[in-house]
PDB file of C-alpha atoms in Angstrom:
ATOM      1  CA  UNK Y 514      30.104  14.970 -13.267  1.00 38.00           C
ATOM      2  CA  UNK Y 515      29.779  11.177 -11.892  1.00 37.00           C
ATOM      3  CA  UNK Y 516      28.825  12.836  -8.500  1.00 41.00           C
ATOM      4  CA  UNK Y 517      26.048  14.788 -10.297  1.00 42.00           C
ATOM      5  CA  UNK Y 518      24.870  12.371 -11.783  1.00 38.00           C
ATOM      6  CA  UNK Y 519      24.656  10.198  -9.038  1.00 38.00           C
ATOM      7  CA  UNK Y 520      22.312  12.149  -7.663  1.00 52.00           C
ATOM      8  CA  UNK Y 521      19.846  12.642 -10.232  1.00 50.00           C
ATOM      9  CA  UNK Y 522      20.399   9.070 -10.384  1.00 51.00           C
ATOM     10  CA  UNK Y 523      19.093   8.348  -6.560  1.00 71.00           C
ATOM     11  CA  UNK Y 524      15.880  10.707  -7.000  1.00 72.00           C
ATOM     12  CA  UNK Y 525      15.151   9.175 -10.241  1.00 88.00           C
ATOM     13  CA  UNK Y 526      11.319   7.454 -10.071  1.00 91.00           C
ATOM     14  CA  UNK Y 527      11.853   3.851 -10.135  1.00 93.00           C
ATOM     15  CA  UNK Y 528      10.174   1.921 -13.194  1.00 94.00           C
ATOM     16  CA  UNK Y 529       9.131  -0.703 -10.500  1.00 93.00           C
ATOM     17  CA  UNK Y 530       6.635   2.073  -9.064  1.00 94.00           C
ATOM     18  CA  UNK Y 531       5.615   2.925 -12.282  1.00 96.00           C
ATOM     19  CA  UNK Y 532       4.330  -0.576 -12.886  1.00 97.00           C
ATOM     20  CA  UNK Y 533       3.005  -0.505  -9.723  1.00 95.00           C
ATOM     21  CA  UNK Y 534       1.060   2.893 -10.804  1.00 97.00           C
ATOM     22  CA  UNK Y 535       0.248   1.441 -14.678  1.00 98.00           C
ATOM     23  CA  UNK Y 536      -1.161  -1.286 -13.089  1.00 97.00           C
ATOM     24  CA  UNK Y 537      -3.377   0.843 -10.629  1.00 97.00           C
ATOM     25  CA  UNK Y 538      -4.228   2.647 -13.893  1.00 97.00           C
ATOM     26  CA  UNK Y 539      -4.964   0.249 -15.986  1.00 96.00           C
ATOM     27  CA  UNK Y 540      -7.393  -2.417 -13.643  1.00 96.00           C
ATOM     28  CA  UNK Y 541      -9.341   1.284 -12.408  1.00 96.00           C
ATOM     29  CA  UNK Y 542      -9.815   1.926 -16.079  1.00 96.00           C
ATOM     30  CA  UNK Y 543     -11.404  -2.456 -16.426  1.00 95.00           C
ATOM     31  CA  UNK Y 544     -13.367  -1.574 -13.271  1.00 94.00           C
ATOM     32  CA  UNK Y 545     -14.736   1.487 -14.668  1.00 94.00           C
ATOM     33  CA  UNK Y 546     -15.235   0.322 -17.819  1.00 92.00           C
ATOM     34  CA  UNK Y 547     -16.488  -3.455 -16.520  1.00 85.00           C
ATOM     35  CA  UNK Y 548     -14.477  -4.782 -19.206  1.00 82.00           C
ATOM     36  CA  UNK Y 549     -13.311  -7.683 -16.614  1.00 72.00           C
ATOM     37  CA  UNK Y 550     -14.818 -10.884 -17.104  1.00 74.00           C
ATOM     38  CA  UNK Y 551     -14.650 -10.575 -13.190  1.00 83.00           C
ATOM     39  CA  UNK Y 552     -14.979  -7.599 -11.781  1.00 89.00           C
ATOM     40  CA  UNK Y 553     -14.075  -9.016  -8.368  1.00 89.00           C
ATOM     41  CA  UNK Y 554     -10.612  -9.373  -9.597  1.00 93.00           C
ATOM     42  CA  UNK Y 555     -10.211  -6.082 -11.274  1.00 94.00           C
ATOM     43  CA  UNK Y 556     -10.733  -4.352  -8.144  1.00 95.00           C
ATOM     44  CA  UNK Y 557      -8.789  -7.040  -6.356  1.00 94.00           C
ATOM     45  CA  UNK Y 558      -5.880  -5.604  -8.317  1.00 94.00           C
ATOM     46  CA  UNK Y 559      -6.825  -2.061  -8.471  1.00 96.00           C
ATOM     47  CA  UNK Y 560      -7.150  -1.795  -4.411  1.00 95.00           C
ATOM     48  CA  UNK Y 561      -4.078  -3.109  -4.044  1.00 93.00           C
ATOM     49  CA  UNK Y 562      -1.700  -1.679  -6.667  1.00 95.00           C
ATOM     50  CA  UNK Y 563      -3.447   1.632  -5.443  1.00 95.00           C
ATOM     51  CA  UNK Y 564      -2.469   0.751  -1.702  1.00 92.00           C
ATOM     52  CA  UNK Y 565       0.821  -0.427  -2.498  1.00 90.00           C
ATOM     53  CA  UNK Y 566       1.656   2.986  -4.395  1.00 93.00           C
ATOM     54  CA  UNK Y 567       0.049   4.403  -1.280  1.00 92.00           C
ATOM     55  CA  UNK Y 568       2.938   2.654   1.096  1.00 88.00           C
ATOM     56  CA  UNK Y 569       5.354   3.684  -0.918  1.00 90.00           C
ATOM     57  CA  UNK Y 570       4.554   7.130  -1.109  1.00 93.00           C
ATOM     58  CA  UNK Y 571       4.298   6.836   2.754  1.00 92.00           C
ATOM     59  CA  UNK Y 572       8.028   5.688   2.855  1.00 89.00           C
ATOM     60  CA  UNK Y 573       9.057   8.746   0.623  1.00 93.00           C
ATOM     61  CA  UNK Y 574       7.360  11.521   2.874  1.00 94.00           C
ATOM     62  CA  UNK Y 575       9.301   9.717   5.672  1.00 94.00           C
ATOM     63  CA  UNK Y 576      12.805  10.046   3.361  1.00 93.00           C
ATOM     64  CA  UNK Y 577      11.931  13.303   1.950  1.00 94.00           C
ATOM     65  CA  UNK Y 578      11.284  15.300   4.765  1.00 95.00           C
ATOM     66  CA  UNK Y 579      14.189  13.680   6.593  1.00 95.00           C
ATOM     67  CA  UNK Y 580      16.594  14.386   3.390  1.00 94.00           C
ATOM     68  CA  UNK Y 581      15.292  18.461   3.623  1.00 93.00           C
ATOM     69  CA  UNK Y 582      15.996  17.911   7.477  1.00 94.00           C
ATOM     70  CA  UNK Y 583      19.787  16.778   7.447  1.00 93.00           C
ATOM     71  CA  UNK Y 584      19.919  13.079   6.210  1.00 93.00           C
ATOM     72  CA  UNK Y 585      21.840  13.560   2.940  1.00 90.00           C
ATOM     73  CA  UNK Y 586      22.072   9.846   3.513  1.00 90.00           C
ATOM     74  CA  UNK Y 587      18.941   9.101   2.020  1.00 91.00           C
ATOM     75  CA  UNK Y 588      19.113   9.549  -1.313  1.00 86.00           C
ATOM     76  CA  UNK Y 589      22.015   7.131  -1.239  1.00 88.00           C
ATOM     77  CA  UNK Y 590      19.853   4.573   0.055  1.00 88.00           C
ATOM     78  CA  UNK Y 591      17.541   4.770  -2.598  1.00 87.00           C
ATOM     79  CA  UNK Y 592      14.445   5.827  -0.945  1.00 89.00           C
ATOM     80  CA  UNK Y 593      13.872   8.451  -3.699  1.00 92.00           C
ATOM     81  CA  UNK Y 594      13.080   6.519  -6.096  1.00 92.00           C
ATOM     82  CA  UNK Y 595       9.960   5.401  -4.477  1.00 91.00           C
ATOM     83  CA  UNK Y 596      11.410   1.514  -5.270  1.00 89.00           C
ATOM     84  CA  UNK Y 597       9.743  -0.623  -2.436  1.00 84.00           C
ATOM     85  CA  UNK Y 598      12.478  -3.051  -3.056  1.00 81.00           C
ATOM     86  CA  UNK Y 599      15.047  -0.566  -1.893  1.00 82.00           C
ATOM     87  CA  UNK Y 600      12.917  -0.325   1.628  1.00 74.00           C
ATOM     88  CA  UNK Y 601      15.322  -1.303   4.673  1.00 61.00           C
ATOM     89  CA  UNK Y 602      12.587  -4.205   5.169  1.00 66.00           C
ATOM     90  CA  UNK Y 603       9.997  -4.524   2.176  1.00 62.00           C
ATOM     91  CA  UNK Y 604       8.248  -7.408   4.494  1.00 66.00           C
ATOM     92  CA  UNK Y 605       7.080  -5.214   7.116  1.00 64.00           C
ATOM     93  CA  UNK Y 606       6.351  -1.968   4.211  1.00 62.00           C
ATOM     94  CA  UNK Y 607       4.921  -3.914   1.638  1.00 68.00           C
ATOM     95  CA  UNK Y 608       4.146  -7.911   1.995  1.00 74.00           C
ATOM     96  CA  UNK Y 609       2.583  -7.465   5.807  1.00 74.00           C
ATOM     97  CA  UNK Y 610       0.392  -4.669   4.890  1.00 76.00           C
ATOM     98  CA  UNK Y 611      -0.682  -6.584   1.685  1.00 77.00           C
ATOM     99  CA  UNK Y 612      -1.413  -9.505   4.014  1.00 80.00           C
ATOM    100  CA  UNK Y 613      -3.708  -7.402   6.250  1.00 78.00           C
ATOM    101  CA  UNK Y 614      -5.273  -6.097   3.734  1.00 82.00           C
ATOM    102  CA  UNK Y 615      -6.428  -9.725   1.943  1.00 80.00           C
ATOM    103  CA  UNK Y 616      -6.881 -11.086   5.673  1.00 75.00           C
ATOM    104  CA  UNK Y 617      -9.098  -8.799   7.162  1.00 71.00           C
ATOM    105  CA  UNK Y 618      -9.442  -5.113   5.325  1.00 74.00           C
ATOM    106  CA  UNK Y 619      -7.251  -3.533   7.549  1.00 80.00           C
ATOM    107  CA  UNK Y 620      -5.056  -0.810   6.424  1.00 79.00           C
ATOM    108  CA  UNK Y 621      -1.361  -1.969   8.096  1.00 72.00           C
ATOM    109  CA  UNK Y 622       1.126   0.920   8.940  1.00 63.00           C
ATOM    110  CA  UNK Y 623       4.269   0.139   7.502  1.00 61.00           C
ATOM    111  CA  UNK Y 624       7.953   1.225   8.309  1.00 58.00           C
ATOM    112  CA  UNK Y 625      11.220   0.600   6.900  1.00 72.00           C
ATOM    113  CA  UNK Y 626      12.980   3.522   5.833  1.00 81.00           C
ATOM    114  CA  UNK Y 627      16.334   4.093   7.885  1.00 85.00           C
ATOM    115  CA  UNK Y 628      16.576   7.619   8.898  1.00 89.00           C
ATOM    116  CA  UNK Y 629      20.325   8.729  10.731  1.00 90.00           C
ATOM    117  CA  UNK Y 630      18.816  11.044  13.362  1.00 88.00           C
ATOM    118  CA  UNK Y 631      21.830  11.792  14.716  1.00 87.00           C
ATOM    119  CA  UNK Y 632      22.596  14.126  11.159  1.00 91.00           C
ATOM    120  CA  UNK Y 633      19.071  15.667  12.224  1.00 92.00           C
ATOM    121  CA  UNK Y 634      19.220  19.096  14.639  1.00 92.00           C
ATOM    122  CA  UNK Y 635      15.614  20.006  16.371  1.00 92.00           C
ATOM    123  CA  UNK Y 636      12.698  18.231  17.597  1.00 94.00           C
ATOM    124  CA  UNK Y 637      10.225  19.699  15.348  1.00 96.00           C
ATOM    125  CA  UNK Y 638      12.172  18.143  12.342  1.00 95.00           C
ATOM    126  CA  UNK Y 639      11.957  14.947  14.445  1.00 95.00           C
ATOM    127  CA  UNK Y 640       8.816  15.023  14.651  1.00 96.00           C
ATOM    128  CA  UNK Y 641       7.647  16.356  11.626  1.00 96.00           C
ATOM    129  CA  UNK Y 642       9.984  13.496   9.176  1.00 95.00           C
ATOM    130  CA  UNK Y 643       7.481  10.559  11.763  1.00 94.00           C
ATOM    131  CA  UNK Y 644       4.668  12.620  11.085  1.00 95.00           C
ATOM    132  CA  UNK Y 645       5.236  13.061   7.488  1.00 95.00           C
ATOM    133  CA  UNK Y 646       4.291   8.912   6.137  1.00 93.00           C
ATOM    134  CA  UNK Y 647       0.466   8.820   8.089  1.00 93.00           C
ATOM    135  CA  UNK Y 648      -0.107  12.450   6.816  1.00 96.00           C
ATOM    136  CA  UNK Y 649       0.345  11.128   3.397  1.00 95.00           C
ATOM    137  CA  UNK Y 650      -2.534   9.042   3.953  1.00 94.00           C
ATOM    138  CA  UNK Y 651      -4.431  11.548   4.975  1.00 96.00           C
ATOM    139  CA  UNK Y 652      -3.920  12.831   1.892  1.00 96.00           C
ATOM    140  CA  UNK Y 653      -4.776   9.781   0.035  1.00 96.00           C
ATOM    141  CA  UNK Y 654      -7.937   9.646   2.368  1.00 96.00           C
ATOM    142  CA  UNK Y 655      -8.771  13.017   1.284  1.00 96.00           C
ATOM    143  CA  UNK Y 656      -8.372  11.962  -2.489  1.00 96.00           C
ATOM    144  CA  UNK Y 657     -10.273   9.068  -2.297  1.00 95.00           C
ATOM    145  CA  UNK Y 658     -13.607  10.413  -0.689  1.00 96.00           C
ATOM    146  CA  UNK Y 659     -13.444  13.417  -2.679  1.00 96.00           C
ATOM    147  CA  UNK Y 660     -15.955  12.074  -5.291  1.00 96.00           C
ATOM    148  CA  UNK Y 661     -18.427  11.376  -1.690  1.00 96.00           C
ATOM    149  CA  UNK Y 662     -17.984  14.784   0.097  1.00 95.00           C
ATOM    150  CA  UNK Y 663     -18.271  16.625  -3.210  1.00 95.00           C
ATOM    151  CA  UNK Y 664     -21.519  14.463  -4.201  1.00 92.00           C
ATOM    152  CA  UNK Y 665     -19.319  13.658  -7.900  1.00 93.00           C
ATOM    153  CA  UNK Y 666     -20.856  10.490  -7.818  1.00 91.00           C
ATOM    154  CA  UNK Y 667     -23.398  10.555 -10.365  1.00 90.00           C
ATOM    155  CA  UNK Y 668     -22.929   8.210 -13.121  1.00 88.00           C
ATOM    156  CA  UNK Y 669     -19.979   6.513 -11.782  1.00 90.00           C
ATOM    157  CA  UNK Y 670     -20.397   2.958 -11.870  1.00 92.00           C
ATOM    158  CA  UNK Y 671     -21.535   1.065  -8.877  1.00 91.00           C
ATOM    159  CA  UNK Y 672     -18.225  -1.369  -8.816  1.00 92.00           C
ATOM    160  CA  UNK Y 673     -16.047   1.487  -8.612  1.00 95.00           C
ATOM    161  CA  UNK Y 674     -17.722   3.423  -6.021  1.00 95.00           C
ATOM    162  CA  UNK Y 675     -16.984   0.260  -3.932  1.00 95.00           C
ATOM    163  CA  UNK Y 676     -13.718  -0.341  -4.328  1.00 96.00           C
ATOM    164  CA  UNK Y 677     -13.107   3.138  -4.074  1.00 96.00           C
ATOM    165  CA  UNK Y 678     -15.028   3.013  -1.080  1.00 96.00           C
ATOM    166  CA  UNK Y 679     -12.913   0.547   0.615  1.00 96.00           C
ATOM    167  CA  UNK Y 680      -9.652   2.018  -0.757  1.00 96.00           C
ATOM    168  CA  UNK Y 681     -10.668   5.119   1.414  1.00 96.00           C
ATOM    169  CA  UNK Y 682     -11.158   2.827   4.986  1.00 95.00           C
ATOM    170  CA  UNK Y 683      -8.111   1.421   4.090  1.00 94.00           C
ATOM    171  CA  UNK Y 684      -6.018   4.724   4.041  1.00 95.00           C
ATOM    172  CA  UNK Y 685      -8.692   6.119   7.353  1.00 95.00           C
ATOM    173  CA  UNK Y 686      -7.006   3.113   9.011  1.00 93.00           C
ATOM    174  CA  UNK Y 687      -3.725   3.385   8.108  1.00 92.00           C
ATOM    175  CA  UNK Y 688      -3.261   7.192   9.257  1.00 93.00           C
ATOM    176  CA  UNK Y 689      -5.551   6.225  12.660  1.00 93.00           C
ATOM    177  CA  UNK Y 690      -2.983   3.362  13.793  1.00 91.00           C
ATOM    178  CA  UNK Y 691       0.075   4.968  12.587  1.00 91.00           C
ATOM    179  CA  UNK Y 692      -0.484   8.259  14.586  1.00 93.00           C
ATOM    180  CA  UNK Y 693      -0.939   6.006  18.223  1.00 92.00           C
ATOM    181  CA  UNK Y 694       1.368   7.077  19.992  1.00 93.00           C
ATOM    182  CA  UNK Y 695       2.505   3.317  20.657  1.00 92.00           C
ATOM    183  CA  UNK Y 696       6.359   2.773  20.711  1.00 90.00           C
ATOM    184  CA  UNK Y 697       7.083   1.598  16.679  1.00 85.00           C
ATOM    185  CA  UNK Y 698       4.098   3.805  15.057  1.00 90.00           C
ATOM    186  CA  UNK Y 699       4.750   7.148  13.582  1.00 92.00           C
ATOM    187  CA  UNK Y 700       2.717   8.548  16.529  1.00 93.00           C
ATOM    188  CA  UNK Y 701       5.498   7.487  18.900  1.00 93.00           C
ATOM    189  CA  UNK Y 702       8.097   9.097  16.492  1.00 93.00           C
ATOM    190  CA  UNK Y 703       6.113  12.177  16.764  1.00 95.00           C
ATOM    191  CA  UNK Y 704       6.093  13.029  20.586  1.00 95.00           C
ATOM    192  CA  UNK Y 705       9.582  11.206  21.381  1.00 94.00           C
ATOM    193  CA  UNK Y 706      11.802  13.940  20.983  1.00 93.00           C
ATOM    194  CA  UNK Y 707      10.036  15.655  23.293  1.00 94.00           C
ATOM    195  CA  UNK Y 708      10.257  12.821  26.319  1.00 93.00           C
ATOM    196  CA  UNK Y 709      12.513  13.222  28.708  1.00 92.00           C
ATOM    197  CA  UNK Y 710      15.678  10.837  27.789  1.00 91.00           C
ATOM    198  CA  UNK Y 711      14.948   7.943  30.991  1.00 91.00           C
ATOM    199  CA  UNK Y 712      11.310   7.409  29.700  1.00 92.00           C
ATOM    200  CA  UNK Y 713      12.925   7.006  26.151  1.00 90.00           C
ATOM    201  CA  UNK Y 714      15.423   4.271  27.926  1.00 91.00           C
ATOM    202  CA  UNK Y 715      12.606   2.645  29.512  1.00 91.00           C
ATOM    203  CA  UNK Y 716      10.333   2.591  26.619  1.00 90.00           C
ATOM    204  CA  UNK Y 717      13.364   1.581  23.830  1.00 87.00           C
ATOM    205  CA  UNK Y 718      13.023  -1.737  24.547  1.00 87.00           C
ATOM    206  CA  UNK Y 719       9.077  -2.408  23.445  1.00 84.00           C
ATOM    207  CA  UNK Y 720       9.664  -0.798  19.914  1.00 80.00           C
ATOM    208  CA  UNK Y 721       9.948  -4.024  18.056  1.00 77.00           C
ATOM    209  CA  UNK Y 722       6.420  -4.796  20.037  1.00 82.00           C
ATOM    210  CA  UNK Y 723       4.293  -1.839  19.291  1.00 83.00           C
ATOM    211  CA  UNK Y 724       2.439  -3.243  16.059  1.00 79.00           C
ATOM    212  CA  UNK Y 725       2.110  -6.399  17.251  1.00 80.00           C
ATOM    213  CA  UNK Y 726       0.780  -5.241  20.852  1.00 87.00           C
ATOM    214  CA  UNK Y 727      -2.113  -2.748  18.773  1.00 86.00           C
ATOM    215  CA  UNK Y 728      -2.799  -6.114  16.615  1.00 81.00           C
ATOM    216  CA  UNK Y 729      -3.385  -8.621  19.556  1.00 86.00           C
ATOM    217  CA  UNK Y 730      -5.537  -5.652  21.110  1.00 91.00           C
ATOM    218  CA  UNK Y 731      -7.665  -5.276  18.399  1.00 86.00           C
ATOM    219  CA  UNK Y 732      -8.223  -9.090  18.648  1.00 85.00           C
ATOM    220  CA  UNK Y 733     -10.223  -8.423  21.286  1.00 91.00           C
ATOM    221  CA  UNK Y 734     -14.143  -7.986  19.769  1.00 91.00           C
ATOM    222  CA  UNK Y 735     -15.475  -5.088  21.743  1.00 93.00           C
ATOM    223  CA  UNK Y 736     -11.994  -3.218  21.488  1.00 92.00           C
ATOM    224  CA  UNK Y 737     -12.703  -4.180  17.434  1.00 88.00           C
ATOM    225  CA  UNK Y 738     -16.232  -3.108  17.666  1.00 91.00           C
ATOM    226  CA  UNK Y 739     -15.030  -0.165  19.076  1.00 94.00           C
ATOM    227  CA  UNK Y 740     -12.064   0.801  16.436  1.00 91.00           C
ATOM    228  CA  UNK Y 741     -14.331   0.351  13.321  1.00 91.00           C
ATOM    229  CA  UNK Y 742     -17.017   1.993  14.911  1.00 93.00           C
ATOM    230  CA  UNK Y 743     -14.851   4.967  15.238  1.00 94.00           C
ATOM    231  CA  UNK Y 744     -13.310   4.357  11.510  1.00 94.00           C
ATOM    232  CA  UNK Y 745     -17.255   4.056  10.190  1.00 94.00           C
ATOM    233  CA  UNK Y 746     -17.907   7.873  11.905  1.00 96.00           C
ATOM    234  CA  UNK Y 747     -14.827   9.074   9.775  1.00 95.00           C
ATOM    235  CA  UNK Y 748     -16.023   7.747   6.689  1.00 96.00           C
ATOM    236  CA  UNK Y 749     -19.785   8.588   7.400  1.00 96.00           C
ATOM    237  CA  UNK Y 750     -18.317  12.275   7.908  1.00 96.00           C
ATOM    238  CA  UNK Y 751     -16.748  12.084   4.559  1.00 95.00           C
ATOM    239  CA  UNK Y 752     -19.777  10.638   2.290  1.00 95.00           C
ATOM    240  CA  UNK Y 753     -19.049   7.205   2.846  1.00 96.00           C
ATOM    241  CA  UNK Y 754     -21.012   4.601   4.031  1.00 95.00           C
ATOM    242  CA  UNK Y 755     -20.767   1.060   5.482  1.00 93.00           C
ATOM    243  CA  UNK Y 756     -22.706   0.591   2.204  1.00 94.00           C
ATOM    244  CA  UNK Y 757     -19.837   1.149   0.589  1.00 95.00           C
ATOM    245  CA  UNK Y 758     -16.947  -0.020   2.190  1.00 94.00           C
ATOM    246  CA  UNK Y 759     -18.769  -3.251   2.851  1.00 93.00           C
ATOM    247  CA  UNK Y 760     -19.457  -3.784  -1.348  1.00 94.00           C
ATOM    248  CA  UNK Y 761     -15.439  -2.762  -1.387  1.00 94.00           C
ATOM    249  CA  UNK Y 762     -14.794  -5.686   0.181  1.00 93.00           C
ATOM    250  CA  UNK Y 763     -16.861  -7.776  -1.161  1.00 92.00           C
ATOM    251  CA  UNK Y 764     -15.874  -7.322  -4.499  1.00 93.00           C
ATOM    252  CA  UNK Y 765     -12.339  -7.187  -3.358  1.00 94.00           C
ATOM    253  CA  UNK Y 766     -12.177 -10.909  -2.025  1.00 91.00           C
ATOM    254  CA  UNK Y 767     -12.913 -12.187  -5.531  1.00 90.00           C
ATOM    255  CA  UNK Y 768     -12.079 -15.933  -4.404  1.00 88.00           C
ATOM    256  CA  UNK Y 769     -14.726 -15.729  -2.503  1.00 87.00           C
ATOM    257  CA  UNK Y 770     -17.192 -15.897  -5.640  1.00 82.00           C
ATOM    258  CA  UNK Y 771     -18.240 -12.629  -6.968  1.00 76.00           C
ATOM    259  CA  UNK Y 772     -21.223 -11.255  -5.715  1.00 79.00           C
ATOM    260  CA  UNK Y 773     -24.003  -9.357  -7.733  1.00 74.00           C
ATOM    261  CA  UNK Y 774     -23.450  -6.003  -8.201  1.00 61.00           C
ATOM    262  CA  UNK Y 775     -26.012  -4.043  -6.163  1.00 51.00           C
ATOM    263  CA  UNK Y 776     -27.633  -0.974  -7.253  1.00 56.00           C
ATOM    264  CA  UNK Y 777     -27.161   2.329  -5.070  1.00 49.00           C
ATOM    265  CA  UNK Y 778     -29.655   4.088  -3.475  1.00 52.00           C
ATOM    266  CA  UNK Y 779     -29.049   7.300  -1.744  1.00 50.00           C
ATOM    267  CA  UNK Y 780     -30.453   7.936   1.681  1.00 50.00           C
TER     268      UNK Y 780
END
């Protein structure tokens, strides 16, 4: 009976995430509605309560798959509960990405669930637990420009549009840098258990590097230019514009004064 319970206990949805998905709920409903005094700050906290429930559904593809894989471990560890306190390190899953996000509009890949591989048999179940986190923004990518692709737009306010707008190039760029196949990403995860074990050796020792390495690199303007080029061609393909994504932002750094609320025109 205790071991049972147990159990359910470890896969039961953690009332943190659900106040990280009320809040989501209820600052979409005040942009919606526009019943903000400041609308900057309503989709301030909409964006990110949405992106944060976004991260940790990431983590839980990771532990799911992995659990269905071998790793009875995780549910132990608490990853099933989709608590981003219970994340091996909520810095680099949750605070850094939040950071990136405020700093520059970037969508950060996080990583911090602890997976024993060694319970796991088969290199497609490698594979598929690392590919399982970006695919879940691709998900959330495909939710988010739904409303564009399927022209549902009409008579949704402005405001929203926006932040939903840049909620969407936020996802586009998380699933984009987490499948490079750069030692640390999800992409690496994905095509290492198919390398031979002395380029594994020789590589091991980079993996704390990777992020940082695809960061300093995309310091560099034209490599920059370059990058959101290529993440304006994905949005553009899905019914967003820069128009949009630009507003997103906008609105979304509220201390930067919020700006006037511009009225769409379609091309």
């Amino acid at each position: 009976m205790t071991t049972a319970t147990s159990r359910r206990g470890d896969s039961r949805i953690s009332p943190v995430f659900l106040g990280i998905v009320a809040v989501t709920a209820v600052s979409g409903w005040a942009v919606w509605t526009n019943f903000a005094s400041q609308p900057g700050f309503a989709v301030f906290l909409f964006v990110t309560a949405a992106w944060v429930v976004s991260l940790c559904l990431h983590e839980y593809a990771h532990a799911r798959t992995a659990l269905h894989s071998g790793d009875i471990s995780i549910g132990a560890k608490g990853y099933l509960t989709l608590n981003p306190l219970k994340y091996t390190h909520a810095l680099l899953s949750i605070v850094l990405p939040v950071i990136f996000v405020i700093m520059g509009g970037i969508g950060l890949p996080g990583g911090a669930v602890f997976i024993e591989r060694g319970r796991i048999q088969g290199r497609w179940k490698h594979s598929l637990i690392s590919a399982a986190g970006p695919l879940t923004n691709v998900l959330f990518a495909v939710v988010c420009t739904a409303p564009f692709w399927l022209h549902a737009l009409d008579g949704v306010p402005d405001t929203f549009r926006y932040a939903l707008g840049f909620l969407a190039l936020l996802q586009v760029t998380a699933a984009i840098l987490n499948f490079l196949p750069v030692p640390g990403l999800d992409g690496y995860g994905v095509i290492e258990p198919w390398l031979s074990y002395k380029i594994k050796r020789q590589v091991e020792p980079f993996a704390p590097f990777g992020l940082l390495a695809v960061f300093a690199i995309l310091w560099i303007p034209q490599v920059n230019g370059w990058f959101f080029d290529a993440i304006d061609a994905v949005l553009r393909s899905l019914g967003v514009t820069d128009w949009d994504t630009y507003w997103g932002q906008r609105f979304y750094r509220f201390w930067e004064g919020t700006p006037e609320i511009q009225t769409f025109t379609q091309p």
